[in-house]
Coordinates of C-alpha atoms and ligand atoms in Angstrom, one line a residue:
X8 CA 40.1 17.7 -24.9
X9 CA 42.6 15.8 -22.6
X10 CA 40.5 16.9 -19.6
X11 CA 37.2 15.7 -20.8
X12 CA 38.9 12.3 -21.9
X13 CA 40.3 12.0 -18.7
X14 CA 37.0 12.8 -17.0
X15 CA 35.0 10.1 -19.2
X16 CA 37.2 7.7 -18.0
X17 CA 36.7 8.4 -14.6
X18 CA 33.3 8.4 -15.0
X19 CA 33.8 5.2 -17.1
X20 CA 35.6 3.4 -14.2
X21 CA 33.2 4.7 -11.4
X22 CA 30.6 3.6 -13.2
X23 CA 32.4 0.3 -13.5
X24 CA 32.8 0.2 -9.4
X25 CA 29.6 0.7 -8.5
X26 CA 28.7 -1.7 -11.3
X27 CA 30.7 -4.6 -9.4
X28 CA 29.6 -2.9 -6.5
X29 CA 25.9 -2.9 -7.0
X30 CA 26.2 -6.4 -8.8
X31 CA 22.7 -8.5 -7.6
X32 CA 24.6 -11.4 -6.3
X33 CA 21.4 -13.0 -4.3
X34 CA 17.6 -12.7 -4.8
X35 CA 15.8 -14.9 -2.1
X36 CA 12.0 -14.9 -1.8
X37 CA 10.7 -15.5 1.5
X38 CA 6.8 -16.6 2.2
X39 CA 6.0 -15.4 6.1
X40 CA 2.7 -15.9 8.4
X41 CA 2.7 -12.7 10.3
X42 CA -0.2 -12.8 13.3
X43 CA -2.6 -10.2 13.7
X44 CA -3.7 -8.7 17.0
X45 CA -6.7 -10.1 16.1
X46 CA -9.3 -10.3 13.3
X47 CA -10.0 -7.8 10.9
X48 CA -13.3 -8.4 9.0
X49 CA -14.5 -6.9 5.8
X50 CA -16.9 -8.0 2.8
X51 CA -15.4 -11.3 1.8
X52 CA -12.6 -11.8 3.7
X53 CA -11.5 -12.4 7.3
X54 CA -8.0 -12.0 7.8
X55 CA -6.3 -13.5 11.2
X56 CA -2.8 -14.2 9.9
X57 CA -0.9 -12.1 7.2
X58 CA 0.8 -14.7 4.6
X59 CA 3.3 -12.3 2.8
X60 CA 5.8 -12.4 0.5
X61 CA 9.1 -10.4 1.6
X62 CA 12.3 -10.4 -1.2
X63 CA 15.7 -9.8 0.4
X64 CA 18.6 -8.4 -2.8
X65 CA 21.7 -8.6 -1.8
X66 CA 24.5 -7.2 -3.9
X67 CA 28.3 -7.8 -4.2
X68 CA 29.3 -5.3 -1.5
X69 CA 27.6 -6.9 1.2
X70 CA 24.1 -4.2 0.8
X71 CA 20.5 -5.8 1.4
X72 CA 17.1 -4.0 0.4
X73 CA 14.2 -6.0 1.4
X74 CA 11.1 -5.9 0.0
X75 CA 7.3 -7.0 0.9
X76 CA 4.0 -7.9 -0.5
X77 CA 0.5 -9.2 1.1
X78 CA -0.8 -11.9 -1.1
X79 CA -4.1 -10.9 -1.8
X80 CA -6.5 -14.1 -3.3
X81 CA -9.2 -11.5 -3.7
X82 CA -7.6 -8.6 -4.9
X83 CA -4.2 -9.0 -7.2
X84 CA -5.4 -13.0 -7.3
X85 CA -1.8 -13.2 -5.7
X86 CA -1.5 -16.4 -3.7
X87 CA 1.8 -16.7 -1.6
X88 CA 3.2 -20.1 -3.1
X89 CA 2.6 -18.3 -6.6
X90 CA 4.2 -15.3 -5.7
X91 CA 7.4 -17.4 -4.3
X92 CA 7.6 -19.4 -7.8
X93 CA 7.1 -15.8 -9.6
X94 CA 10.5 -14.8 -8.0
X95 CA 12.2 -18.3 -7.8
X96 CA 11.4 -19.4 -11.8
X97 CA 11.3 -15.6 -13.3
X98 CA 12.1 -12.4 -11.8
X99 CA 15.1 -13.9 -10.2
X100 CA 17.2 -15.3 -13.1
X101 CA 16.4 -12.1 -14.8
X102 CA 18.2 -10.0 -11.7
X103 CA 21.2 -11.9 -10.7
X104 CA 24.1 -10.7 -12.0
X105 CA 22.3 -7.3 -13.2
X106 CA 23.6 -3.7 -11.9
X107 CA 20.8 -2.7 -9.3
X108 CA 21.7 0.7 -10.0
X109 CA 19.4 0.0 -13.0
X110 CA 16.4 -0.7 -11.1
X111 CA 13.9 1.3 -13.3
X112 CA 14.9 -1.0 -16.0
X113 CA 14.7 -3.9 -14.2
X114 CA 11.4 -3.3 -12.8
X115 CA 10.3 -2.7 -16.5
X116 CA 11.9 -6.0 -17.5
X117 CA 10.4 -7.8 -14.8
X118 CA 6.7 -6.2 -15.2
X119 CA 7.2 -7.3 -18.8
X120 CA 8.5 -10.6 -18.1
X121 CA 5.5 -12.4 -16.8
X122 CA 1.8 -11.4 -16.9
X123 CA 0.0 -10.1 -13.7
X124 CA 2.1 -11.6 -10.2
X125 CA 2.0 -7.9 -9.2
X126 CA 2.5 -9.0 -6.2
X127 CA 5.8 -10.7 -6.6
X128 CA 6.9 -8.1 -8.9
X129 CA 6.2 -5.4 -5.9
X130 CA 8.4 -7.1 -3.1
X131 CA 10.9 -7.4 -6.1
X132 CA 10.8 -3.6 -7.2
X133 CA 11.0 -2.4 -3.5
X134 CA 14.1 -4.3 -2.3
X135 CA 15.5 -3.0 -5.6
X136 CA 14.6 0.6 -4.4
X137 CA 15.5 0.1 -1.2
X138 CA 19.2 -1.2 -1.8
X139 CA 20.3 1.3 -4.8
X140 CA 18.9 4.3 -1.8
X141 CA 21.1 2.8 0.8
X142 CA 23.7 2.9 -2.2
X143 CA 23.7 6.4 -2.5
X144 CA 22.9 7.0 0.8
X145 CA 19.7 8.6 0.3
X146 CA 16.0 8.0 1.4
X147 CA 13.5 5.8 -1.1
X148 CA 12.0 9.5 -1.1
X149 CA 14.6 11.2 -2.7
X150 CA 15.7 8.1 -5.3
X151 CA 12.0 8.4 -6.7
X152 CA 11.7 12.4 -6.8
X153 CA 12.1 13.9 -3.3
X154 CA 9.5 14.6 -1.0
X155 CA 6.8 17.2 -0.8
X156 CA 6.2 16.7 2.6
X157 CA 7.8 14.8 6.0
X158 CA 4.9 14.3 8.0
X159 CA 1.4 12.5 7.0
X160 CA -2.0 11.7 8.6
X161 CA -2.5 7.9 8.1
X162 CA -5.8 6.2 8.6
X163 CA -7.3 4.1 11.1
X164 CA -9.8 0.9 9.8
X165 CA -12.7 0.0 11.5
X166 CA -14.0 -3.2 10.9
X167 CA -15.2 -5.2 13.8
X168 CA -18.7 -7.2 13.5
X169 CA -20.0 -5.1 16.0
X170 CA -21.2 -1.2 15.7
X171 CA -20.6 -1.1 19.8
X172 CA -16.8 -2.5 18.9
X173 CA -16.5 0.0 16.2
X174 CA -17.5 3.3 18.6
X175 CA -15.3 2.1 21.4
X176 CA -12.6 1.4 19.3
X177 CA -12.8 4.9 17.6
X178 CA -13.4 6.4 21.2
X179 CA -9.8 4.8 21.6
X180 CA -8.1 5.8 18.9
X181 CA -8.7 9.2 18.5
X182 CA -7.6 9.3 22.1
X183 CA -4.7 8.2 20.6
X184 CA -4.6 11.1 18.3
X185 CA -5.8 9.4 15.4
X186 CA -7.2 11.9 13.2
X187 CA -8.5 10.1 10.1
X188 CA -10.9 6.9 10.3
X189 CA -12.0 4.5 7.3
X190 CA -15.3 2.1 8.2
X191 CA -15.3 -1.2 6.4
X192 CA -19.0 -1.3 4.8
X193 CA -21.0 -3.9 2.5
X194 CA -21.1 -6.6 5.0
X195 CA -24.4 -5.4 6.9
X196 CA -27.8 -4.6 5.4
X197 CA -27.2 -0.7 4.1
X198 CA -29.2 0.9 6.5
X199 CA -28.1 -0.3 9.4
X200 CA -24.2 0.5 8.0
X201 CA -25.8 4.1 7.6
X202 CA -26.8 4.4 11.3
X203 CA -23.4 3.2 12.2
X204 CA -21.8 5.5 10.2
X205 CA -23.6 8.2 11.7
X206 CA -22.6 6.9 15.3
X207 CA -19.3 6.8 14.3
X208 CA -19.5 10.0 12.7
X209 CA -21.2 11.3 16.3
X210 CA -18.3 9.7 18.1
X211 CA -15.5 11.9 16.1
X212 CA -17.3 15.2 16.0
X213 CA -16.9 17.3 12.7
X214 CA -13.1 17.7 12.9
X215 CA -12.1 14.0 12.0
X216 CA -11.8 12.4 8.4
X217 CA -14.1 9.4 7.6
X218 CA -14.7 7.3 4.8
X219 CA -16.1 4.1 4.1
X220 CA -14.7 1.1 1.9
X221 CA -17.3 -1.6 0.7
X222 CA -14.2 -3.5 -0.7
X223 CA -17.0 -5.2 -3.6
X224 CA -19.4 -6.1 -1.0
X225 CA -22.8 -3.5 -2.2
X226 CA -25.4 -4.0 -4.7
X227 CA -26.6 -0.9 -6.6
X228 CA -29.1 0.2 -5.2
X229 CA -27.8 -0.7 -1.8
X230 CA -25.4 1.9 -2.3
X231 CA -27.9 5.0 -3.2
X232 CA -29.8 4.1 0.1
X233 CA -26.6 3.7 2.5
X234 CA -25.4 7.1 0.8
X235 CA -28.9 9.1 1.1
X236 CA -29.2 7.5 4.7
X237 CA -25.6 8.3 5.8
X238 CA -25.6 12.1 4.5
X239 CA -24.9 13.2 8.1
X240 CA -22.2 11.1 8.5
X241 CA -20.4 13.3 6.1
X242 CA -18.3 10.6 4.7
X243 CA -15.2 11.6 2.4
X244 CA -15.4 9.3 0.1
X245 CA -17.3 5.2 -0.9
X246 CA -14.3 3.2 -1.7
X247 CA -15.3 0.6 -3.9
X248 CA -18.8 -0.5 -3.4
X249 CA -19.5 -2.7 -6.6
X250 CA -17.5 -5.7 -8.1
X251 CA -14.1 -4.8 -9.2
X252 CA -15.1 -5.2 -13.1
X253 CA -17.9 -3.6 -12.8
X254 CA -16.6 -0.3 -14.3
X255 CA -20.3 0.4 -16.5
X256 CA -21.9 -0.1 -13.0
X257 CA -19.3 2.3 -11.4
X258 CA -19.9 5.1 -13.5
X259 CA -23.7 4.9 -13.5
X260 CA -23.4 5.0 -9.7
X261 CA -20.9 7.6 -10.0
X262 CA -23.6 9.9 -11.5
X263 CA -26.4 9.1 -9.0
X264 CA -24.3 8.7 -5.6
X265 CA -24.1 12.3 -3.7
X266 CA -20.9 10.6 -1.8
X267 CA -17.6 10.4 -3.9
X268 CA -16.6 7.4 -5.2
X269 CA -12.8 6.0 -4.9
X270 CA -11.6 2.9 -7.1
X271 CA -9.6 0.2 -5.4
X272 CA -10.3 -3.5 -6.2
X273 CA -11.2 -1.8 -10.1
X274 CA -7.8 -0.8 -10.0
X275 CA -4.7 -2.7 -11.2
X276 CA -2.9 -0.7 -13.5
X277 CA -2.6 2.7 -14.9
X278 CA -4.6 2.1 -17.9
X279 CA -8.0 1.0 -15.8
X280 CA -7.0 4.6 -13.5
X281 CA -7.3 6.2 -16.9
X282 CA -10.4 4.3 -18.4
X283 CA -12.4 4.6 -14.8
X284 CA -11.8 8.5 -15.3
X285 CA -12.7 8.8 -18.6
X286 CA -15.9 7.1 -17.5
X287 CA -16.7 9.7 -14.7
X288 CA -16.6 6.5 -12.6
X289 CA -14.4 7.9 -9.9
X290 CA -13.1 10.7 -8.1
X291 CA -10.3 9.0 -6.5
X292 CA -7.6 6.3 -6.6
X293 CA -6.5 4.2 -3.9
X294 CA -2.8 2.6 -5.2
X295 CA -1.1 0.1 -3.2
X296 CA 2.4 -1.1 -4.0
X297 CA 0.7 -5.1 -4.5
X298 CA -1.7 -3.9 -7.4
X299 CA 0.8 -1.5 -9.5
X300 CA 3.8 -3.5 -9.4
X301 CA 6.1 -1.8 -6.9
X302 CA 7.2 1.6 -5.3
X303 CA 8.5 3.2 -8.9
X304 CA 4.7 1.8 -10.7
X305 CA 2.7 3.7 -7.7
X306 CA 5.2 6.6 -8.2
X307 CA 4.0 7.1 -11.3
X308 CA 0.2 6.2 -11.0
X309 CA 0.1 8.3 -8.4
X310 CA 2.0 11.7 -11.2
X311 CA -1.2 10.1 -13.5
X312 CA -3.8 11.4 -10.5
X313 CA -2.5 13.9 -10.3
X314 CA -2.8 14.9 -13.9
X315 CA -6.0 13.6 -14.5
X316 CA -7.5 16.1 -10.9
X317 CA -8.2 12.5 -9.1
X318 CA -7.7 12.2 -5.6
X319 CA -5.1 10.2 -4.2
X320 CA -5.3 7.4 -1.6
X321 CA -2.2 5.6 -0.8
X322 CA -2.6 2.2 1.1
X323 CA -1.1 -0.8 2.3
X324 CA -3.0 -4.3 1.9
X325 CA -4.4 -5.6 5.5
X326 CA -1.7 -6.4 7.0
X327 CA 1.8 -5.8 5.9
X328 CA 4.9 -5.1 8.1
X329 CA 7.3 -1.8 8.1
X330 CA 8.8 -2.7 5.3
X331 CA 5.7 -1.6 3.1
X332 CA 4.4 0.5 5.9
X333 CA 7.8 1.9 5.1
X334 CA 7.7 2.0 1.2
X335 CA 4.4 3.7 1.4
X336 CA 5.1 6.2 3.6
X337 CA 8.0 7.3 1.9
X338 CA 5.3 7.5 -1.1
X339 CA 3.4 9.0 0.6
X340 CA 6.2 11.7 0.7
X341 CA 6.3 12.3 -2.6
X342 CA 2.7 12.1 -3.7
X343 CA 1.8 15.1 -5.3
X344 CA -1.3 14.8 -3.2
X345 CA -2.8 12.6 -0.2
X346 CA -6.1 14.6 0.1
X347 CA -8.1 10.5 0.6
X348 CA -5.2 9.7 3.1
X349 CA -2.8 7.2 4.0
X350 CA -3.0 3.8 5.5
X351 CA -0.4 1.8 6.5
X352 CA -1.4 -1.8 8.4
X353 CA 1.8 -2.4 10.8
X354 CA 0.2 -1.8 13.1
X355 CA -2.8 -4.4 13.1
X356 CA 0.3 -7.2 13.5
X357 CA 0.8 -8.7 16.6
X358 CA 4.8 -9.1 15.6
X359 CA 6.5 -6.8 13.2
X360 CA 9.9 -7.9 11.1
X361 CA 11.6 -4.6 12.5
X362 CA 13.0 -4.5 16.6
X363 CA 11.5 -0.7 16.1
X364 CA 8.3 -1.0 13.9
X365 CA 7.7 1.9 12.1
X366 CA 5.2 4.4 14.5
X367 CA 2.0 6.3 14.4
X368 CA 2.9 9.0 16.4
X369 CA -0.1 10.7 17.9
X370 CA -1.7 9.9 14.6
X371 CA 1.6 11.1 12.5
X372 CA 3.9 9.4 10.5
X373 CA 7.0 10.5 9.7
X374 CA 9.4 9.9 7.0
X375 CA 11.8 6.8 8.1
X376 CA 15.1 8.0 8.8
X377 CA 18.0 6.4 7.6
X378 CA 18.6 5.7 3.9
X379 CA 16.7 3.2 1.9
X380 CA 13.3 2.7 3.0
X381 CA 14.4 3.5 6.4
X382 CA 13.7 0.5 8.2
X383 CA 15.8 -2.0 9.8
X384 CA 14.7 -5.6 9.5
X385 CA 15.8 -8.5 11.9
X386 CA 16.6 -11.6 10.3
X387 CA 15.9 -13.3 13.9
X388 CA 12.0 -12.4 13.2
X389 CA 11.9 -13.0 9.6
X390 CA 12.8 -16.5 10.1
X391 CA 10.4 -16.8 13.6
X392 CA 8.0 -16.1 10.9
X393 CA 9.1 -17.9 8.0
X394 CA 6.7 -20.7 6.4
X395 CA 8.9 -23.7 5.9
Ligands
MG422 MG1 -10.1 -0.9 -0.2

């Protein structure tokens, strides 16, 4: 009986170290312009410069976590100044003072606290995972579950204006060792995205993944005559090819399309993962930190696939740094599958935040070493990059 007193109170007290320890002392929001190596183009959106939102928490013993998020005007509806007040006016009086080392609850509070901002909410729930890890010592992998697997196949996106651009570009990268393509479609008329496809496809031999993402850009019917045109292309998966509310439209396609579909733009929380199902309207998700809320959000979307037999496609918006490239490769880790792939944009940016950017390694990523999201971030290039 004395023991077990004795115990709680050590227990008590530890918990009342790490507690002072782990005590969020600093939240500071940071709105960056990172440059691309150059344009990528899809349906709706060119995208030269990356405005993103990155959170730095600092706690009383001297730990950072950092945490990122694209805005995305046509996706989350997240626009950077927005996401900056989201942290400055809510999520950031809610944290200060808190215990990290109750970051689930926190990320609950603050997905509570304000309606959509998913965005800021992300950046917010990934610094948080990333501080309590380097805590304990551990990897973002291992504080959310522990990872299934240390090495992943990430995807390379094809979207120049050009077919010829696209082919020499793929001719590049798979020199590279790139082993898994995805061709931005709904921008040209449907049969002339078929018979690049098909080029593509030609270019890649038999061996190589390929899918195509119409990110909202196709009409109905354009679809069923891209995906009866580009049967030989033998493409994985459509990634959303109708308007993002469109769910009615979805499943009706779902039925007549002989190409699976994958949700992405229709996607912003768990429940529409669930009601798209239920429709038949997909056979795949594709979760990004920005549209569930954060690292701990996708965790569990991604346990809801799972459950429900959907396919899994884990991505980062176009273009984030290594800090989400980071976040969702350690995801990626622990996804319970990644049959539809990986993508991580770090590498479209002409500067990273990171001295060493987080690699594609003969088309491989690896599981960051070091604890935390595994990524080192210099202050010097956050501020080059800062919007003042
Ligand atoms: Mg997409």
């Amino acid at each position: 009986m004395m023991n077990k007193a004795h115990e709680m109170d050590a227990t008590a007290s530890q918990d009342d170290a790490n507690s002072a320890g782990l005590r969020i002392v600093r939240v500071e929001a940071i709105p960056v312009a990172l440059p691309l190596k150059k344009a990528v183009v899809m349906a709706g959106e060119r995208i030269e410069q990356s405005y993103n939102l990155l959170v730095r928490i600092e706690t009383a013993n001297g730990l950072a976590g950092w945490g990122e998020a694209s805005s995305a005007p046509y996706m989350t509806g997240d626009i950077l100044p927005g996401m900056v007040a989201a942290v400055n006016s809510y999520l950031a009086p809610l944290l200060l003072g808190q215990n990290a080392m109750r970051r689930a609850e926190l990320s609950q509070r603050c997905a509570k606290l304000i309606v959509g901002n998913t965005g800021a909410k992300c950046a917010v729930d990934m610094a948080l995972v990333d501080v309590v890890a380097r805590a304990l010592g551990i990897s973002a992998a291992d504080l959310l579950g522990g990872a299934v697997r240390e090495t992943l196949v990430p995807m390379y996106l094809l979207g120049n204006p050009r077919i010829e651009d696209d082919i020499e570009e793929a001719e590049h990268q798979l020199a590279l060792g790139w082993r898994f393509f995805k061709l931005k479609i709904g921008i040209k008329p449907p049969l002339e995205e078929a018979m690049a496809a098909i080029e593509v496809r030609r270019c890649l031999g038999d061996d190589i993944a390929l899918c195509a993402d119409a990110n909202t850009g196709m009409k109905f019917m354009d679809v069923l005559t891209f995906a009866a045109r580009a049967r030989e292309a033998n493409l994985l998966f459509i990634e959303q090819p109708l308007l993002a509310d469109d769910f009615d439209g979805m499943a009706a396609l779902a039925r007549a399309c002989p190409i699976p579909l994958n949700g992405d733009e229709s996607i912003g929380s768990i429940a529409d993962i669930v009601m798209l199902n239920r429709m038949g309207a997909i056979r795949g998700a594709n979760i990004k930190t920005i549209k569930m809320g954060g690292m701990g959000p996708a965790a569990q979307a991604m346990t809801v696939c799972a459950a429900l037999g959907l396919s899994i496609n884990l991505a980062c918006k176009v273009a984030e740094s290594s800090i989400a490239a980071a976040a969702v490769t350690q995801l990626g880790c622990i996804a319970p599958n990644l049959d539809w792939g990986l993508n991580v944009t770090n590498h479209y940016l002409a500067e990273d935040v990171s001295d060493s950017p987080l690699p594609v390694e003969h088309g491989s990523l690896h599981r960051p070493r070091g604890p935390g999201l595994g990524v080192v971030v210099s202050e010097a290039r956050v501020n080059r990059f800062r919007i003042k």
